[in-house]
Short mmCIF file of C-alpha atoms in Angstrom, two decimals:
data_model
loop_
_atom_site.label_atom_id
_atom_site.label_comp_id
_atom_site.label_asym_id
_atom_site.label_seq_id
_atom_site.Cartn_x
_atom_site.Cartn_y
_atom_site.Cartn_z
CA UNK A 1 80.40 -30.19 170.09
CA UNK A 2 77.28 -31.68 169.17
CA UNK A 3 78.56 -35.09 168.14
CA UNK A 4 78.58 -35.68 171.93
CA UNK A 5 75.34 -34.25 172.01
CA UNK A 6 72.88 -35.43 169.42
CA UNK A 7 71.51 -34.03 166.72
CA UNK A 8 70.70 -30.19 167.13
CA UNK A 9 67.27 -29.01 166.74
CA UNK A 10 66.59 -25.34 167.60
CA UNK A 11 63.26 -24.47 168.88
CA UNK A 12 61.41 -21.13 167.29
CA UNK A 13 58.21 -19.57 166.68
CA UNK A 14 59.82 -18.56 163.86
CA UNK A 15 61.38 -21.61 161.44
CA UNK A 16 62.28 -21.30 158.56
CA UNK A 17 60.06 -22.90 156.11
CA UNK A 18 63.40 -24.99 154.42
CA UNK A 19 64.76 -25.90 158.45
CA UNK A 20 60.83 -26.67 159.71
CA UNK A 21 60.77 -30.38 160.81
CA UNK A 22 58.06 -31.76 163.28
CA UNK A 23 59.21 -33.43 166.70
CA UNK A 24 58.14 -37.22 165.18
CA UNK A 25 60.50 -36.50 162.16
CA UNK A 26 63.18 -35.38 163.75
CA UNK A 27 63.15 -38.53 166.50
CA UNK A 28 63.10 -40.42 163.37
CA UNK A 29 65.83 -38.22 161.63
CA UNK A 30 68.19 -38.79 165.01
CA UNK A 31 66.95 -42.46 164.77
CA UNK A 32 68.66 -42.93 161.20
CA UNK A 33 71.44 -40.25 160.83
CA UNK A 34 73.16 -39.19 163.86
CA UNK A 35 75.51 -41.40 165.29
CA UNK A 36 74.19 -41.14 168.64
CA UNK A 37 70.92 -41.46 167.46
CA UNK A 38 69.38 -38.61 169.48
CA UNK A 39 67.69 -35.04 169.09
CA UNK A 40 69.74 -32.39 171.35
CA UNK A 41 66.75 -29.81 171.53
CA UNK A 42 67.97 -26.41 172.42
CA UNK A 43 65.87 -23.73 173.33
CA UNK A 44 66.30 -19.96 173.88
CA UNK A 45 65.29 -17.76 177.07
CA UNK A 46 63.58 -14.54 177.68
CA UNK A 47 61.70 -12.99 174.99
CA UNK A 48 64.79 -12.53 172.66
CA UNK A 49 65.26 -16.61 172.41
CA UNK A 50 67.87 -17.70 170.45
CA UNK A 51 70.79 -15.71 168.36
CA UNK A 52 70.50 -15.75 165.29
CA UNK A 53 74.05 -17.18 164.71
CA UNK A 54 72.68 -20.17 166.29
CA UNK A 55 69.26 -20.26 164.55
CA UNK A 56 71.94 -20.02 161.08
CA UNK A 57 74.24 -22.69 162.28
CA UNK A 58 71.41 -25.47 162.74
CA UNK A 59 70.04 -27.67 159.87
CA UNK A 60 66.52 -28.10 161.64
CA UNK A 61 64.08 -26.10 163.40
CA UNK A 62 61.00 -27.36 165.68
CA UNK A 63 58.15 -25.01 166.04
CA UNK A 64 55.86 -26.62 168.70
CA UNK A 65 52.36 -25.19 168.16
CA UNK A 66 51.77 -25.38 164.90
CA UNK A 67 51.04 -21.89 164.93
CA UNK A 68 54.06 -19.84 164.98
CA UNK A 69 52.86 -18.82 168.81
CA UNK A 70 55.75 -17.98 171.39
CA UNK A 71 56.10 -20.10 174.51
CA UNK A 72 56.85 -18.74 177.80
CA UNK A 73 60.41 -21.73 178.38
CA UNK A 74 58.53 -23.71 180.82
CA UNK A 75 55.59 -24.58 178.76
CA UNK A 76 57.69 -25.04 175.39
CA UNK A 77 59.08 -27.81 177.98
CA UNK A 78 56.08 -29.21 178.72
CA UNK A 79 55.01 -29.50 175.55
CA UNK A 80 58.67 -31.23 174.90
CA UNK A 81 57.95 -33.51 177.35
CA UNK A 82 54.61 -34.49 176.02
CA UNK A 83 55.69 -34.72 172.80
CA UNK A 84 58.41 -36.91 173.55
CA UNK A 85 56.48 -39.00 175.59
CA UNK A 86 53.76 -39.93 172.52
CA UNK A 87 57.10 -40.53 170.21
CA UNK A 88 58.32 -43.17 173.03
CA UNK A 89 54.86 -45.15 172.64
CA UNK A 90 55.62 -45.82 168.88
#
């Protein structure tokens, strides 16, 4: 249920171009529109990431590198965590 949640936001390597959003817009997105007014980031494991049925059912996707490169899970978290921290100095 993702109303207790935040707003979902799959991360890929592989968005598609009309669900791409960057990390600032979709901080600002949760900011605005979701009633908790929070991004629920989910990512995928192992080399198959997520399903596809997932990847369908979300309205945005976050690609982290800018470059459509794969992250091994704990360094897509890093780079979570550093994006999130230069949002929280805005």
């Amino acid at each position: 249920n993702w109303d207790e949640l935040g707003m979902p936001v799959a991360t890929t390597s592989h968005p598609k171009e009309d669900k791409k959003i960057g990390m600032s817009e979709a901080i600002k997105l949760s900011r605005s529109e979701d009633t908790l007014g929070r991004v629920c980031l989910i990512m995928g494991l192992g080399k198959k990431g997520l399903p596809k049925s997932l990847l369908d059912s979300v309205q945005y996707h976050l690609e982290l590198t800018g470059s459509n490169v794969p992250l091994e899970t704990s360094t897509a978290m890093g780079v979570i965590a550093y994006m999130m921290g230069l949002e929280s100095k805005d």
